[in-house]
Short mmCIF file of C-alpha atoms in Angstrom, two decimals:
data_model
loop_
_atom_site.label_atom_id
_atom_site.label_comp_id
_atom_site.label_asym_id
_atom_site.label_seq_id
_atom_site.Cartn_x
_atom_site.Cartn_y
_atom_site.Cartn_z
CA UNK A 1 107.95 124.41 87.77
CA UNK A 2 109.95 121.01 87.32
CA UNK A 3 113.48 121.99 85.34
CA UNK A 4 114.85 119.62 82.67
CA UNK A 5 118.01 117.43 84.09
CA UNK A 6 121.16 119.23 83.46
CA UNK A 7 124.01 118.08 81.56
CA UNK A 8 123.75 115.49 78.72
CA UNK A 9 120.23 113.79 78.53
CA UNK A 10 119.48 110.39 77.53
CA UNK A 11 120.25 110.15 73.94
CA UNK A 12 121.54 114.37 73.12
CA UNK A 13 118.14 116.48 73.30
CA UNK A 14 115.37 117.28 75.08
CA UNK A 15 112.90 116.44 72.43
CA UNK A 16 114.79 112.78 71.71
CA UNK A 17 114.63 112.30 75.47
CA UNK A 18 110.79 112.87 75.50
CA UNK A 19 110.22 110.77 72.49
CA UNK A 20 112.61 108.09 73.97
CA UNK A 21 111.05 107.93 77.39
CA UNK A 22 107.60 107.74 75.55
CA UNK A 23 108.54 104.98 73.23
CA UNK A 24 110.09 102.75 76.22
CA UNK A 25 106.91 103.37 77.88
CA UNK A 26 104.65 101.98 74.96
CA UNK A 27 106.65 99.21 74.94
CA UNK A 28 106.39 99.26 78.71
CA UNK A 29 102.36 98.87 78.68
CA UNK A 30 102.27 96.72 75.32
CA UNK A 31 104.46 94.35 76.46
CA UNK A 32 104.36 94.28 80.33
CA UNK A 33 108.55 94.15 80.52
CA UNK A 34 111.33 95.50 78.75
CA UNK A 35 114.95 95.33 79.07
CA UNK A 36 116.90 98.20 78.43
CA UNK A 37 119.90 99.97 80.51
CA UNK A 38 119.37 101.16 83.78
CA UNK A 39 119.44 104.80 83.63
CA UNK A 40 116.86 104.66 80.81
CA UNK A 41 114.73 102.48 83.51
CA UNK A 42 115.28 104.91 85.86
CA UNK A 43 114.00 107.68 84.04
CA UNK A 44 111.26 106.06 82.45
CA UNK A 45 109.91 104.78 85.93
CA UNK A 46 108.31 108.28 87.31
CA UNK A 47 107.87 109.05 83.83
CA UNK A 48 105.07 105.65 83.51
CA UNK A 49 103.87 106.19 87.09
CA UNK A 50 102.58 109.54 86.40
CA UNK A 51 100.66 107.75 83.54
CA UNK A 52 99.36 105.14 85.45
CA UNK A 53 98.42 107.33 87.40
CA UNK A 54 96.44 109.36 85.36
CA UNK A 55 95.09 106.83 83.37
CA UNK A 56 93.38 105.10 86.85
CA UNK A 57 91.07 108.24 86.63
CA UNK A 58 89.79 107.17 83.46
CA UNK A 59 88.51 110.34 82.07
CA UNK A 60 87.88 111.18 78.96
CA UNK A 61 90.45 114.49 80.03
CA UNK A 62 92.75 111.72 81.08
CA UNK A 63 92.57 109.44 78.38
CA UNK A 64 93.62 113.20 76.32
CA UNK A 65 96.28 114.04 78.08
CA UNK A 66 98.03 110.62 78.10
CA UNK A 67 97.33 110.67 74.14
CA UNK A 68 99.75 114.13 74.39
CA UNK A 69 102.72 112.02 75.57
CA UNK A 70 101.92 108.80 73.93
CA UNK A 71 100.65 109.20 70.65
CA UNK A 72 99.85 105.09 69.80
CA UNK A 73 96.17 104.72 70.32
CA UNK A 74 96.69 100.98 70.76
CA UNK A 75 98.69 101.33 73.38
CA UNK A 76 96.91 103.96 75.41
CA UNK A 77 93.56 101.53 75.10
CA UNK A 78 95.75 98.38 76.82
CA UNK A 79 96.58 100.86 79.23
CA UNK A 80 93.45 102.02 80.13
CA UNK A 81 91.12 99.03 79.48
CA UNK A 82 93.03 96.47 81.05
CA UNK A 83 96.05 97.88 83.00
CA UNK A 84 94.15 100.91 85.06
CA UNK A 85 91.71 98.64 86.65
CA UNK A 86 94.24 96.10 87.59
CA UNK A 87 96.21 99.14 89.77
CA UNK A 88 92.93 100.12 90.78
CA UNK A 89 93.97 99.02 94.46
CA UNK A 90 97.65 100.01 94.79
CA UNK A 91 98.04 103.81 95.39
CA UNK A 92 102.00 104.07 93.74
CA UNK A 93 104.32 101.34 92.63
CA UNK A 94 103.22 100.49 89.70
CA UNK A 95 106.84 99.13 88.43
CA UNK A 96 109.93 97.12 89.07
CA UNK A 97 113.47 97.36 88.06
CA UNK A 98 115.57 94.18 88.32
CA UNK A 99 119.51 94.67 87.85
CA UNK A 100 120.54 91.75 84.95
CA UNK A 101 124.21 92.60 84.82
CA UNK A 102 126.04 93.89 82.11
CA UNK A 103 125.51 93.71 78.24
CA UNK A 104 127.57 91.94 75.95
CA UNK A 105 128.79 94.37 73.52
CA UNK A 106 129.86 97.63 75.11
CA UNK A 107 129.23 96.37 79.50
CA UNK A 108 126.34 98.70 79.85
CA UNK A 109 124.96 98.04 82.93
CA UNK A 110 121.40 96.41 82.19
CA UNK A 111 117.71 95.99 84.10
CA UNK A 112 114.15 94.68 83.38
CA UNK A 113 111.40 97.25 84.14
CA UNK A 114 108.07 95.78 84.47
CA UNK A 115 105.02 96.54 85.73
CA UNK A 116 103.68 95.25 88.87
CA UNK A 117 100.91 92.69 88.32
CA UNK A 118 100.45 90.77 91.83
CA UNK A 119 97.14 92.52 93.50
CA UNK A 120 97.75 94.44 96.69
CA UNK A 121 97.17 91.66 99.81
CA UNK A 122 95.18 93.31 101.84
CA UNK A 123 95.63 91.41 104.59
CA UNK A 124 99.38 92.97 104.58
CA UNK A 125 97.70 96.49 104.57
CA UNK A 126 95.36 95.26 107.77
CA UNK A 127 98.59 93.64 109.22
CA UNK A 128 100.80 97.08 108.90
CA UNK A 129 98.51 99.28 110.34
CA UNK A 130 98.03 96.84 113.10
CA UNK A 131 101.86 96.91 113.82
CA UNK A 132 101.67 100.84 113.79
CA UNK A 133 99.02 101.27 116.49
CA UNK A 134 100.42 98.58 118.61
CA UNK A 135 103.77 100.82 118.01
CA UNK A 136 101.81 103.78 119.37
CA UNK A 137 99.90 102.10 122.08
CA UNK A 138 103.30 100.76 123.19
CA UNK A 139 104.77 104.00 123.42
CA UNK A 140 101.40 105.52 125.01
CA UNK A 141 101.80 102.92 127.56
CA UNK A 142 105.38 103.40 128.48
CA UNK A 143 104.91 107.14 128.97
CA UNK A 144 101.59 106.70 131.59
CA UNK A 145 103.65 103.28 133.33
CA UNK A 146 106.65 104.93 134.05
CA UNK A 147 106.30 106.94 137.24
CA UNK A 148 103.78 103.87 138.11
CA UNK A 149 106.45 101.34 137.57
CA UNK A 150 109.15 103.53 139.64
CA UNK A 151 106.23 102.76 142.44
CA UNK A 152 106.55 99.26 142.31
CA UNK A 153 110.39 98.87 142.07
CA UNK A 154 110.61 100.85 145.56
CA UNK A 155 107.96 98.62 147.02
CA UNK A 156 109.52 95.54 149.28
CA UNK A 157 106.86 92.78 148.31
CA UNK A 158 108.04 92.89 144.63
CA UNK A 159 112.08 92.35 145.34
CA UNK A 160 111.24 89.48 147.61
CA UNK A 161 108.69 87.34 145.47
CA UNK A 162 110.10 84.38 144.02
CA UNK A 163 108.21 84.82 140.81
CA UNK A 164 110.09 88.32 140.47
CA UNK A 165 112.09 88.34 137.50
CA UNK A 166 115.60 89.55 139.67
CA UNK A 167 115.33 86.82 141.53
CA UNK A 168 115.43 84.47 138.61
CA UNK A 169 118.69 86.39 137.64
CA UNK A 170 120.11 86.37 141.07
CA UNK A 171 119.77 82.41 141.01
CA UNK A 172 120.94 81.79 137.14
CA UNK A 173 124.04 83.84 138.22
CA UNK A 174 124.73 81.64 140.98
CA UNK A 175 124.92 78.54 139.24
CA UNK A 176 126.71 79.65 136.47
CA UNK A 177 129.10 81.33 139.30
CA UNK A 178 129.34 77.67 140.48
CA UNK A 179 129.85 75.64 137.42
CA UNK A 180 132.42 78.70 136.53
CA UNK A 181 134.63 77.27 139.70
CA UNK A 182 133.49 73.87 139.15
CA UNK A 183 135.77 74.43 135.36
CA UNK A 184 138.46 76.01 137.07
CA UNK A 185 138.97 73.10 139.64
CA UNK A 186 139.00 70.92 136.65
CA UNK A 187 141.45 72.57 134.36
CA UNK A 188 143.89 72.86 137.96
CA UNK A 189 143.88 68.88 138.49
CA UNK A 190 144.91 68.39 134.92
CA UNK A 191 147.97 70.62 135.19
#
């Protein structure tokens, strides 16, 4: 089982820090953004995932257990009427924190948490896992071509082609060998 945070909590107690997290995270789903300090973002982020996260199920079990932790009926109905379905598509990372600087009065470090609007592209999804299996196949391919490839570097038709990669070194190197010298000549006659 999950043990409280040791040390000081955010604001002295347990029960203020549960109260606290659930009125930042009203505000959270009423509003769409809040500003507050960091740490309390940071704490209140898992704390309105797991929320999200239950309120996407949209049971009637769900809808009761969210009402444990956040008691405003209001704002439990935003979040399951009209925020669940737009998360519908994005399993996790349902917020944001932006850093804002510092506040005025006492310099505690500040942030914006909000909640994650923009709908999941899923052409990104499509292009990732595209990028993985090429990844794989790659790495498939360089395991079954290697003692192949050790083949065809012994073989004597593929050192003397012309369209051979080495070869194309071997003749880049000479010219820059040759302009090299060419330099050298140059910087001589002006001593």
């Amino acid at each position: 089982m999950p043990q409280p945070a040791k040390g000081p909590r955010l604001g002295g107690s347990a029960a203020h820090e549960k109260a606290m997290l659930a009125n930042l995270a009203k505000a959270l789903f009423e509003h769409g953004s809040i500003t507050t300090t960091e740490k309390r973002a940071q704490r209140l982020q898992p704390y309105a995932e797991r929320i999200i996260t239950k309120a996407k199920k949209g049971t009637t079990a769900a809808r009761r257990d969210v009402l444990k932790d956040i008691t405003d009926r209001s704002a439990v109905a935003i979040l399951f009427e009209e925020l669940a379905p737009t998360f519908a598509e994005r399993q996790g990372g349902y917020t944001r924190i932006v850093k804002v600087g510092n506040r005025k009065g006492d310099n505690a470090p500040m942030a914006i948490i909000s909640l994650v609007t923009e709908p999941v592209s899923p052409k990104q999804a499509v292009v990732a896992e595209a990028e993985k299996a090429a990844v794989k196949a790659a790495d498939a391919d360089e395991t079954v071509e290697s003692p192949e490839s050790a083949d065809s570097v012994d073989s004597p038709e593929s050192a003397d082609s012309v369209d051979s990669p080495e070869s194309a070194d071997s003749v880049d190197s000479a010219e820059s060998a040759e302009s090299a010298e060419s330099t050298e000549d140059k910087v001589e006659d002006d001593k």
